[in-house]
């Protein structure tokens, strides 16, 4: 990780020294355990701020939409797929970007780690795949693989799909992972069980929309939930409106979601709303063999027509 | 001031006894598995007094996220046609058990907004008056707790009617108001503790808890800086860059008081609601004309910090609009840290204390 950080700093410094970009978007060290803060730097002497470790789960593609500068951006696998999606959707031009690719080995699930201990987690350090968690009166080490965000543990695109320079050699992609075990569990439920499961899942939602705002796909100038004329969705804590938000948001991400996990990570109350987007991701994969953002040159299935597209849903 | 000793074995019994005259509210886990919040306790349900702090503050006790203001009908056949009717709500006495001292201090801040000589928000005031706040002193402050530097603190009594101090086998209860005394009576906790010894024990625990606080903010210079200088400071783009304007910081905050008003109507009947709102949302300041005076996220992030750390300070001359609970620091998905921003603001520009030469 340290080597990654050094290399990212070097590349960023060189980009800014040679004026090849106006700013570099990356991470700086956070103020609480397991958190780094997205930041931009625009002079070579700021390059030393940049860090890389297993706490860079925020999807940096989220900071690109509609920017007009030439930008250097640090991108792990999922970020790069969302950058590709942005390029397809004309939210940023490929020629505006210098992508510093980071082969990723997964991000630590902060909520999971915090939940493992009764006392407050005060420090988390990693070295050589081992993560040590410390509190005022405890210390425990884990294999990093035990602490990964769920989406990272089933990720099959850890290496950036597009980049201009890599910060390290590619890592091996995970083989034989079952990406959709959780979705199948929900598919197997009868409608009432599924309804109850969704009710329970969404009960704590405070409608802050952090899940939406953390997502690079949600860049609409006015989201349907914020629209006032006509007002599609009520604004109170009425469960009908909360549900409407979640279901519609998921559909708006169909065929575009890369399962980067930014939404789940951002939620202050720990809702795994990824079950919705993942179901659509699975459908896209099964119906169209589609995985979002693997190339900036291929249009996604929901805005293209192919004669061989499955049509057995037409009865 | 009365000191009462409550044996832990009498704790649940006392709570249950008080239910005859009080509705109980306290920290419990509901909904999601790890979401503890302040909820009305069901019969037989008891507050989780050992848990770490709640993700959401206790403000919802007096200030729910969604609240109906009134209902109306325009149906000519109804006797209530064209009348705005406030729905019946239960304002019978409620005891808020286990509220943290900083959350109680925050409720006094909310009061500055909802109960003023000129305006009185009846919903807030009625709920507030119904409440008796039975606080629990914090023995093991989290690393993001900076309450001692905001005028609150782990053993602060501000806004409380009773302060409970956990002494392992029993609680020492410091009764601070008549409301507090009435609650203790209703719970049947009447065993007086040796006042002097209890005060000493509490003082000792207080010192120990305060010594465990590792985090602080200074705002001593902010009051003497000009609003415009701070407003135009060069750090706002850097502060705001990572912000996704999710408003989480303001929703989890015990002191944020902003709300939006919404009407929902169907046919001839309708409802008007108050819903929490946040200055972090573009919609918060969007004008009917389509113009948005706070059109960028830098402007919105700046508003939050300027309100909490400058406008409030200037307006009320009573500290910052933050009790240092650390919730926003813990919950912000991108790690924007008010402690860092406060420091930037306090240090910005010429030092008002510097000697003139
Ligand atoms: S981030 Fe969580 S609480 Fe906020 S709207 Fe999304 S699901 Fe609800
Ligand atoms: S919680 Fe953080 S990201 Fe969300 S609005 Fe507040 S400062 Fe911005
Ligand atoms: S601003 Fe943050 S630390 Fe201060 S009271 Fe609000 S949530 Fe707590
Ligand atoms: S910080 Fe923002 S949401 Fe909070 S009270 Fe001030 S204006 Fe309202």
XYZ file of C-alpha atoms and ligand atoms in Angstrom:
704
model
C 0.000 0.000 0.000
C 2.858 2.291 0.882
C 4.420 1.585 -2.472
C 1.121 2.471 -4.150
C 1.000 5.751 -2.269
C 4.531 6.669 -3.270
C 3.861 5.901 -6.890
C 0.572 7.861 -6.884
C 2.360 10.857 -5.393
C 5.101 10.652 -8.007
C 2.692 10.445 -10.901
C 0.524 13.266 -9.530
C 3.538 15.450 -8.901
C 4.828 14.911 -12.421
C 1.426 15.624 -13.976
C 1.148 18.929 -12.144
C 4.777 19.894 -12.659
C 4.458 19.384 -16.409
C 1.052 21.102 -16.432
C -0.515 18.092 -18.097
C -3.534 18.441 -15.826
C -4.996 21.280 -13.772
C -5.844 19.178 -10.779
C -5.476 15.657 -9.475
C -8.322 13.994 -7.622
C -7.333 11.439 -5.012
C -7.536 10.729 -1.297
C -5.945 12.347 1.712
C -5.628 10.783 5.122
C -8.835 10.879 7.124
C -9.366 12.086 10.668
C -11.107 8.957 11.962
C -10.153 5.287 11.595
C -10.972 3.595 8.293
C -11.794 6.841 6.536
C -9.918 8.790 3.922
C -11.227 11.968 2.425
C -11.494 12.588 -1.309
C -9.526 15.708 -2.170
C -8.038 17.572 -5.099
C -4.588 19.015 -5.372
C -3.511 21.600 -7.901
C 0.140 22.140 -7.198
C 3.036 19.688 -7.186
C 3.947 20.402 -3.563
C 0.545 19.186 -2.449
C 1.183 15.745 -3.901
C 2.486 14.560 -0.562
C -1.047 14.769 0.847
C -2.179 11.874 -1.316
C -2.580 8.456 0.249
C -3.713 5.023 -0.759
C -4.835 2.188 1.489
C -7.878 0.012 2.113
C -9.965 2.975 3.215
C -10.466 4.522 -0.191
C -13.910 3.042 -0.798
C -15.532 6.241 -2.004
C -15.988 6.200 -5.769
C -13.998 9.117 -7.151
C -15.820 9.054 -10.492
C -18.527 10.855 -8.521
C -16.372 13.980 -8.575
C -16.008 14.154 -12.346
C -19.432 14.840 -13.808
C -19.583 18.028 -15.882
C -16.103 19.209 -14.957
C -14.378 21.150 -17.683
C -10.715 21.038 -16.618
C -8.039 18.536 -17.538
C -7.992 16.202 -14.593
C -5.762 13.530 -13.174
C -7.747 10.991 -11.222
C -6.820 8.043 -9.063
C -9.001 5.084 -9.997
C -9.372 1.586 -8.645
C -11.280 -1.055 -10.608
C -14.810 0.123 -9.911
C -13.932 3.822 -10.209
C -12.502 3.136 -13.648
C -15.716 1.391 -14.700
C -17.755 4.349 -13.561
C -15.386 6.655 -15.403
C -16.020 4.578 -18.529
C -19.754 4.935 -17.897
C -19.358 8.700 -17.498
C -17.527 8.833 -20.806
C -20.317 6.902 -22.553
C -22.896 9.194 -20.983
C -20.990 12.350 -21.963
C -20.386 13.477 -18.407
C -16.672 13.838 -19.042
C -14.393 13.477 -22.074
C -11.740 10.784 -22.248
C -9.268 13.419 -23.498
C -9.847 15.461 -20.351
C -8.596 12.674 -18.135
C -5.335 11.233 -17.040
C -6.321 8.090 -15.192
C -3.898 6.842 -12.554
C -4.934 3.196 -12.331
C -4.726 1.455 -8.972
C -5.024 -2.321 -8.844
C -7.315 -2.883 -5.905
C -7.381 -5.581 -3.259
C -10.639 -4.579 -1.706
C -11.771 -2.011 0.803
C -12.296 -2.464 4.518
C -15.895 -2.509 5.708
C -15.867 0.169 8.377
C -19.282 -0.661 9.729
C -18.439 -4.330 10.039
C -15.222 -3.625 11.917
C -16.928 -1.189 14.265
C -19.659 -3.720 14.955
C -17.140 -6.410 15.913
C -16.133 -4.678 19.114
C -18.015 -3.354 22.100
C -15.606 -0.513 22.672
C -14.723 2.182 20.197
C -12.247 1.302 17.461
C -9.500 3.888 17.796
C -6.934 2.769 15.265
C -6.734 0.426 12.315
C -3.409 -0.280 10.671
C -2.604 -2.627 7.840
C 0.572 -4.243 6.687
C 1.134 -7.186 4.362
C -2.496 -8.197 4.150
C -2.874 -8.130 7.919
C -5.163 -5.578 9.538
C -4.762 -4.706 13.205
C -7.670 -3.122 14.998
C -7.070 -1.322 18.276
C -9.273 0.227 20.907
C -8.623 1.580 24.376
C -8.497 -1.933 25.823
C -8.338 -4.369 22.935
C -6.212 -5.260 19.955
C -6.915 -7.868 17.342
C -5.444 -8.756 13.972
C -7.326 -10.055 10.967
C -6.613 -11.219 7.475
C -7.768 -8.347 5.350
C -10.037 -10.704 3.432
C -12.147 -11.140 6.579
C -12.913 -7.435 6.772
C -13.780 -6.598 3.191
C -16.889 -4.780 2.102
C -19.284 -7.362 0.734
C -19.102 -5.947 -2.795
C -15.299 -6.148 -2.705
C -15.381 -9.751 -1.610
C -17.308 -10.678 -4.771
C -15.556 -8.243 -7.107
C -14.174 -9.650 -10.354
C -12.741 -6.420 -11.783
C -10.160 -5.248 -9.322
C -7.851 -3.922 -12.004
C -8.789 -0.674 -13.710
C -10.349 -1.262 -17.134
C -9.012 2.013 -18.515
C -5.981 3.938 -17.354
C -3.150 6.104 -18.592
C -0.592 4.915 -16.125
C -0.733 2.196 -13.516
C 0.484 2.808 -9.969
C 1.444 -0.881 -9.663
C 1.340 -4.179 -11.520
C -2.122 -5.660 -11.969
C -3.392 -7.975 -9.241
C -4.921 -11.393 -9.887
C -8.654 -11.209 -10.372
C -10.710 -13.313 -7.947
C -11.821 -16.539 -9.582
C -14.930 -18.604 -9.010
C -16.756 -16.085 -6.835
C -20.493 -16.378 -6.612
C -21.572 -12.801 -7.246
C -25.278 -13.248 -6.729
C -25.878 -15.541 -3.771
C -27.612 -12.714 -1.873
C -29.867 -11.846 -4.801
C -30.900 -15.456 -5.279
C -31.891 -15.620 -1.643
C -34.342 -12.797 -2.196
C -35.545 -14.195 -5.507
C -36.400 -17.426 -3.733
C -38.787 -15.663 -1.349
C -42.501 -15.551 -1.978
C -43.938 -12.076 -2.579
C -45.036 -11.574 1.022
C -41.678 -12.599 2.443
C -39.931 -10.328 -0.008
C -42.197 -7.442 0.868
C -41.504 -7.980 4.559
C -37.775 -8.222 3.964
C -37.787 -4.935 2.048
C -39.923 -3.257 4.717
C -37.467 -4.317 7.377
C -34.502 -3.290 5.273
C -35.838 0.203 4.661
C -37.349 0.895 8.075
C -34.373 2.883 9.411
C -34.022 5.056 6.292
C -33.901 8.764 7.114
C -34.039 9.816 3.461
C -30.835 11.749 3.589
C -30.099 10.439 0.091
C -26.447 9.834 0.919
C -26.772 6.600 -1.066
C -27.896 8.535 -4.116
C -25.381 11.319 -3.689
C -22.433 8.994 -3.182
C -23.281 7.283 -6.459
C -21.543 8.495 -9.611
C -24.578 7.505 -11.681
C -26.856 9.966 -9.897
C -25.930 13.208 -11.576
C -29.342 14.395 -12.783
C -29.697 18.165 -12.360
C -32.941 17.493 -10.492
C -33.564 14.038 -9.103
C -37.123 12.733 -9.427
C -37.506 12.862 -5.645
C -36.620 16.546 -5.611
C -38.879 17.494 -8.494
C -41.699 19.790 -7.382
C -43.692 20.178 -10.601
C -45.009 17.602 -10.800
C -44.112 16.191 -7.435
C -43.621 12.479 -8.027
C -42.824 11.486 -4.477
C -43.916 12.807 -1.090
C -41.234 14.105 1.225
C -42.281 12.817 4.595
C -41.185 9.612 6.284
C -44.211 7.845 4.866
C -43.009 4.319 4.011
C -44.656 4.446 0.585
C -42.485 7.386 -0.378
C -39.349 5.897 1.135
C -39.932 2.724 -0.867
C -40.675 4.623 -4.041
C -37.388 6.431 -3.760
C -35.402 3.246 -3.313
C -37.058 1.182 -6.018
C -36.970 3.932 -8.619
C -33.422 4.883 -7.831
C -32.379 1.273 -8.354
C -34.121 1.166 -11.746
C -32.374 4.351 -12.799
C -29.094 2.550 -12.206
C -29.982 -0.564 -14.196
C -27.249 -1.546 -16.617
C -25.065 1.247 -15.269
C -24.326 0.145 -11.711
C -20.854 -1.325 -11.217
C -21.586 -2.476 -7.641
C -18.828 -0.224 -6.332
C -20.595 -0.171 -2.960
C -20.367 3.610 -2.512
C -24.078 3.797 -1.669
C -23.980 1.229 1.077
C -20.789 2.660 2.466
C -22.296 6.132 2.667
C -25.513 5.216 4.431
C -25.470 6.590 7.980
C -27.907 3.972 9.218
C -26.383 0.896 7.609
C -28.963 -0.049 4.993
C -27.815 -2.499 2.340
C -29.724 -0.940 -0.536
C -27.325 -2.734 -2.883
C -29.691 -5.688 -2.946
C -31.890 -3.642 -5.288
C -29.202 -2.510 -7.688
C -27.607 -5.931 -7.630
C -30.776 -7.653 -8.700
C -30.846 -5.403 -11.776
C -27.164 -5.951 -12.312
C -27.787 -9.687 -12.278
C -30.679 -9.364 -14.718
C -28.504 -7.352 -17.091
C -25.804 -9.957 -16.861
C -28.143 -12.865 -17.424
C -30.193 -11.247 -20.183
C -27.513 -9.396 -22.081
C -24.210 -10.770 -20.815
C -23.590 -7.204 -19.721
C -21.277 -5.866 -17.068
C -21.335 -2.100 -16.795
C -18.376 0.100 -17.564
C -15.954 -2.450 -18.987
C -15.317 -0.283 -22.017
C -15.953 3.360 -22.838
C -16.789 2.344 -26.408
C -19.692 -0.076 -25.975
C -23.160 1.314 -25.407
C -25.135 -0.238 -22.564
C -28.012 -2.656 -23.269
C -30.735 -0.308 -22.112
C -29.972 2.214 -24.812
C -29.261 -0.149 -27.683
C -31.275 -2.682 -29.605
C -29.973 -5.962 -30.914
C -32.186 -8.363 -32.827
C -30.999 -11.197 -30.610
C -32.014 -9.407 -27.388
C -34.127 -11.734 -25.285
C -37.848 -11.067 -25.650
C -39.490 -13.960 -23.841
C -40.950 -11.466 -21.353
C -43.422 -10.498 -24.121
C -46.344 -12.774 -23.520
C -29.656 19.748 45.417
C -30.977 16.325 46.189
C -28.907 13.201 45.653
C -30.633 9.884 45.345
C -29.210 6.412 45.238
C -30.900 3.990 42.863
C -29.950 0.360 43.215
C -29.692 -1.219 39.793
C -32.059 -3.951 40.894
C -34.689 -1.250 41.462
C -33.989 0.353 38.133
C -36.410 -1.488 35.863
C -39.008 -1.634 38.613
C -38.843 2.120 39.047
C -39.096 2.703 35.325
C -42.133 0.458 35.176
C -43.732 2.208 38.129
C -43.265 5.568 36.439
C -45.122 4.344 33.361
C -48.382 5.001 35.185
C -47.824 8.708 34.747
C -45.103 8.969 32.122
C -44.472 7.746 28.619
C -40.896 6.568 28.480
C -38.440 7.354 25.732
C -34.934 5.975 25.642
C -32.088 4.543 23.591
C -33.018 1.182 22.114
C -32.290 -0.749 18.974
C -35.040 -0.603 16.408
C -35.465 -1.158 12.749
C -31.964 -1.974 11.496
C -29.778 -4.174 13.588
C -27.211 -1.602 14.551
C -29.397 1.447 14.652
C -29.908 2.560 18.185
C -31.989 5.691 18.526
C -34.315 7.398 20.962
C -37.716 5.813 20.648
C -40.793 5.574 22.761
C -40.410 2.396 24.800
C -42.982 -0.314 24.473
C -44.557 -1.792 27.572
C -41.922 -3.917 29.352
C -39.191 -2.482 27.140
C -36.265 -0.863 28.951
C -33.656 1.567 27.694
C -30.238 0.261 26.767
C -28.147 2.179 29.274
C -24.881 0.454 28.454
C -24.866 1.080 24.723
C -22.516 3.430 22.949
C -24.070 6.602 21.668
C -26.933 6.559 19.180
C -26.311 7.301 15.499
C -29.143 9.828 15.462
C -29.348 12.331 18.271
C -32.175 12.553 20.777
C -33.623 15.652 19.109
C -36.412 13.651 17.509
C -37.989 13.375 20.961
C -39.038 17.007 20.749
C -38.580 17.456 17.036
C -39.619 14.467 14.936
C -38.332 14.157 11.389
C -41.883 14.293 10.048
C -44.697 15.990 11.953
C -48.231 16.786 10.871
C -49.057 20.452 11.477
C -52.670 20.386 10.439
C -55.233 18.717 8.255
C -57.902 20.395 6.210
C -60.841 19.714 4.026
C -62.492 21.837 1.385
C -65.545 19.633 1.324
C -68.545 21.955 1.686
C -70.521 19.182 3.331
C -68.087 18.857 6.172
C -68.543 20.974 9.301
C -64.765 21.460 9.232
C -64.753 22.848 5.719
C -61.857 25.271 5.217
C -60.646 24.858 8.776
C -57.074 24.013 9.599
C -57.231 21.385 12.297
C -54.209 20.534 14.377
C -54.299 16.795 14.924
C -54.641 15.547 18.448
C -51.210 14.535 19.721
C -50.183 13.020 22.989
C -48.444 15.645 25.086
C -48.812 13.784 28.341
C -45.639 13.709 30.445
C -42.775 11.821 28.860
C -39.479 10.974 30.504
C -36.418 10.822 28.295
C -34.205 8.270 29.978
C -30.513 8.024 29.250
C -30.185 11.138 27.114
C -26.533 12.182 26.892
C -25.576 15.500 28.480
C -24.545 17.008 25.153
C -27.889 16.098 23.618
C -29.698 17.789 26.487
C -27.523 20.877 26.054
C -28.441 20.789 22.367
C -32.138 20.844 23.158
C -31.611 24.181 24.909
C -30.041 25.408 21.684
C -33.065 24.274 19.713
C -35.165 26.209 22.208
C -33.485 29.426 21.135
C -35.067 28.887 17.756
C -38.433 27.359 18.544
C -39.364 29.319 21.642
C -38.590 33.003 21.258
C -40.339 36.145 22.507
C -41.629 36.738 18.981
C -42.400 33.238 17.783
C -43.411 30.084 19.515
C -43.540 26.846 17.599
C -46.432 25.123 19.354
C -45.439 21.636 18.239
C -41.933 21.947 19.552
C -42.893 23.805 22.736
C -45.666 21.397 23.666
C -43.368 18.428 23.200
C -40.590 20.120 25.127
C -42.822 20.982 28.025
C -44.024 17.403 28.226
C -40.468 16.139 28.657
C -38.444 15.378 31.737
C -34.826 14.763 30.816
C -33.158 12.074 32.883
C -29.615 12.139 31.552
C -26.820 9.651 31.820
C -23.307 10.970 32.402
C -20.765 9.685 29.895
C -17.980 7.675 31.529
C -16.065 6.678 28.436
C -16.245 9.497 25.893
C -15.512 8.534 22.304
C -12.458 9.858 20.511
C -14.695 12.142 18.462
C -16.380 13.662 21.527
C -15.228 17.247 21.952
C -18.068 18.341 24.173
C -15.890 19.836 26.902
C -14.716 22.544 24.547
C -18.240 23.550 23.514
C -19.613 24.366 26.947
C -21.170 20.953 27.471
C -19.176 17.924 28.626
C -19.629 14.327 29.719
C -21.163 15.337 33.050
C -22.800 18.590 31.968
C -26.107 19.352 33.656
C -27.343 21.823 31.062
C -30.871 21.093 29.988
C -31.235 18.105 32.294
C -33.766 17.518 35.043
C -31.832 14.627 36.555
C -28.250 13.547 35.978
C -27.563 9.862 36.508
C -24.077 8.700 37.265
C -23.320 5.025 36.862
C -21.613 3.659 39.991
C -21.559 0.008 38.861
C -24.052 -1.476 41.358
C -26.182 1.634 41.553
C -26.841 4.995 40.004
C -26.339 8.232 41.814
C -29.067 10.584 40.700
C -28.520 14.281 41.013
C -31.956 15.871 40.964
C -31.676 19.227 39.244
C -35.219 20.554 38.843
C -38.738 20.164 40.203
C -39.632 18.199 37.100
C -36.785 15.877 37.939
C -37.950 15.498 41.539
C -41.463 14.697 40.345
C -40.144 11.968 38.101
C -38.030 10.421 40.841
C -41.109 10.323 42.992
C -43.185 8.682 40.291
C -40.486 6.043 39.887
C -40.369 5.502 43.635
C -36.677 6.264 43.838
C -36.520 8.162 47.060
C -33.552 6.808 48.962
C -31.465 9.883 49.733
C -27.740 9.436 49.355
C -25.260 11.199 51.587
C -25.195 14.433 49.589
C -21.648 15.404 50.347
C -20.109 12.003 49.699
C -22.168 11.606 46.532
C -21.067 14.996 45.245
C -17.462 14.016 45.820
C -17.864 10.694 44.069
C -19.510 12.377 41.120
C -16.828 15.013 40.947
C -14.185 12.323 40.866
C -15.890 10.455 38.044
C -16.435 13.700 36.195
C -12.743 14.559 36.332
C -11.868 11.068 35.141
C -14.301 11.278 32.226
C -13.118 14.725 31.200
C -9.555 13.504 31.262
C -10.515 10.839 28.717
C -11.644 13.433 26.197
C -8.993 13.533 23.505
C -10.522 15.946 21.084
C -11.310 19.648 21.210
C -12.027 22.734 19.134
C -11.096 26.381 19.669
C -13.283 29.186 18.450
C -11.960 31.937 20.688
C -10.902 34.112 17.761
C -13.856 33.531 15.470
C -16.154 36.063 17.170
C -13.751 38.888 16.454
C -13.269 38.068 12.784
C -15.438 39.722 10.202
C -18.193 37.648 8.688
C -17.178 38.700 5.209
C -13.542 37.762 5.683
C -14.518 34.298 6.793
C -17.146 34.052 4.086
C -14.562 34.875 1.456
C -11.830 32.716 2.980
C -9.774 30.717 0.533
C -10.308 27.304 2.122
C -13.952 26.683 1.324
C -13.372 24.949 -2.022
C -10.947 22.607 -0.329
C -13.317 21.967 2.597
C -16.296 21.365 0.338
C -14.653 19.375 -2.453
C -15.466 15.936 -1.122
C -18.925 16.884 0.189
C -21.733 15.017 -1.529
C -24.392 17.277 0.000
C -26.145 14.360 1.610
C -27.186 16.319 4.670
C -26.315 13.416 6.945
C -24.287 15.768 9.124
C -27.336 17.929 9.740
C -29.761 15.037 10.230
C -27.625 13.323 12.848
C -26.849 16.638 14.547
C -28.681 17.371 17.789
C -28.556 21.139 17.183
C -29.638 21.453 13.545
C -33.133 22.811 13.514
C -34.096 23.489 9.926
C -37.314 22.171 8.497
C -39.311 22.305 5.311
C -43.057 22.552 4.990
C -44.907 20.299 2.584
C -48.529 19.919 1.647
C -49.980 16.646 0.551
C -53.511 16.687 -0.730
C -55.856 14.194 -2.223
C -59.246 15.195 -3.542
C -60.701 17.649 -1.068
C -58.566 16.822 1.928
C -54.983 17.485 2.725
C -52.221 17.532 5.286
C -49.446 19.973 5.989
C -46.212 18.518 7.345
C -42.993 19.737 8.808
C -40.004 17.649 7.665
C -36.382 18.052 8.658
C -34.494 19.906 5.989
C -30.838 20.680 5.496
C -28.835 23.594 4.178
C -26.698 21.000 2.416
C -29.476 20.370 -0.110
C -29.732 22.465 -3.265
C -33.506 22.571 -2.799
C -33.138 24.276 0.575
C -32.474 27.659 -0.972
C -33.986 27.256 -4.433
C -36.272 30.167 -5.240
C -39.585 29.859 -7.029
C -38.015 31.781 -9.909
C -35.502 28.983 -10.408
C -32.647 31.081 -9.060
C -30.569 29.501 -6.342
C -28.563 31.927 -4.226
C -26.645 28.986 -2.798
C -26.152 27.281 -6.091
C -22.870 25.444 -5.523
C -21.863 22.850 -3.012
C -19.072 25.066 -1.751
C -21.683 27.666 -0.837
C -23.781 25.060 0.916
C -20.952 23.526 2.905
C -19.838 27.011 3.866
C -23.349 27.822 5.079
C -23.356 24.887 7.457
C -20.063 25.821 9.060
C -20.710 29.555 9.012
C -24.070 29.060 10.672
C -22.744 26.793 13.367
C -19.453 28.484 14.037
C -19.985 32.139 13.169
C -23.557 33.398 12.628
C -24.896 31.619 15.692
C -21.961 32.773 17.766
C -22.498 36.380 16.688
C -26.248 36.312 17.051
C -26.599 34.758 20.494
C -23.196 35.434 22.012
C -23.438 32.054 23.686
C -20.862 29.832 22.043
C -21.101 27.851 18.836
C -24.073 25.912 17.529
C -22.429 22.617 18.245
C -22.270 20.607 21.424
C -19.344 18.479 20.308
C -21.117 15.130 20.187
C -18.973 14.083 17.224
C -21.850 12.465 15.345
C -21.286 14.382 12.125
C -17.614 13.460 12.255
C -18.483 9.779 12.591
C -21.313 9.720 10.067
C -20.079 11.909 7.239
C -19.515 9.469 4.384
C -16.539 11.415 3.094
C -14.946 12.417 6.401
C -15.524 16.153 6.461
C -14.571 17.035 10.004
C -16.034 20.050 11.782
C -13.064 20.092 14.144
C -10.737 20.713 11.233
C -12.972 23.393 9.750
C -13.340 25.143 13.093
C -9.572 25.225 13.357
C -9.267 26.656 9.821
C -11.779 29.368 10.677
C -10.212 30.175 14.007
C -6.786 30.537 12.460
C -7.834 32.360 9.331
C -6.606 35.856 8.548
C -4.904 38.267 10.899
C -4.858 37.191 14.528
C -7.181 39.542 16.441
C -5.042 39.025 19.524
C -1.795 39.943 17.840
C -0.001 43.018 19.190
C -0.303 46.057 16.970
C 3.077 47.447 15.939
S -28.210 6.706 2.635
Fe -29.374 5.305 3.908
S -30.678 6.611 5.195
Fe -29.907 7.878 3.520
S -31.534 7.734 1.953
Fe -30.024 6.153 1.476
S -30.783 4.326 2.499
Fe -31.863 6.062 3.391
S -22.391 14.443 5.850
Fe -20.465 15.043 4.857
S -20.841 14.696 2.661
Fe -22.835 14.717 3.668
S -23.511 16.852 3.485
Fe -22.489 16.640 5.469
S -20.375 17.257 5.077
Fe -21.305 16.833 3.077
S -22.122 19.849 14.520
Fe -21.494 17.691 14.669
S -20.384 17.529 16.603
Fe -21.517 19.459 16.645
S -23.413 18.965 17.673
Fe -23.788 18.728 15.483
S -23.381 16.570 15.029
Fe -22.512 17.016 17.048
S -26.346 24.173 9.798
Fe -27.797 24.226 8.129
S -29.366 22.691 8.596
Fe -28.193 23.111 10.459
S -29.404 24.682 11.480
Fe -27.836 25.733 10.280
S -28.822 26.212 8.330
Fe -30.060 24.654 9.379
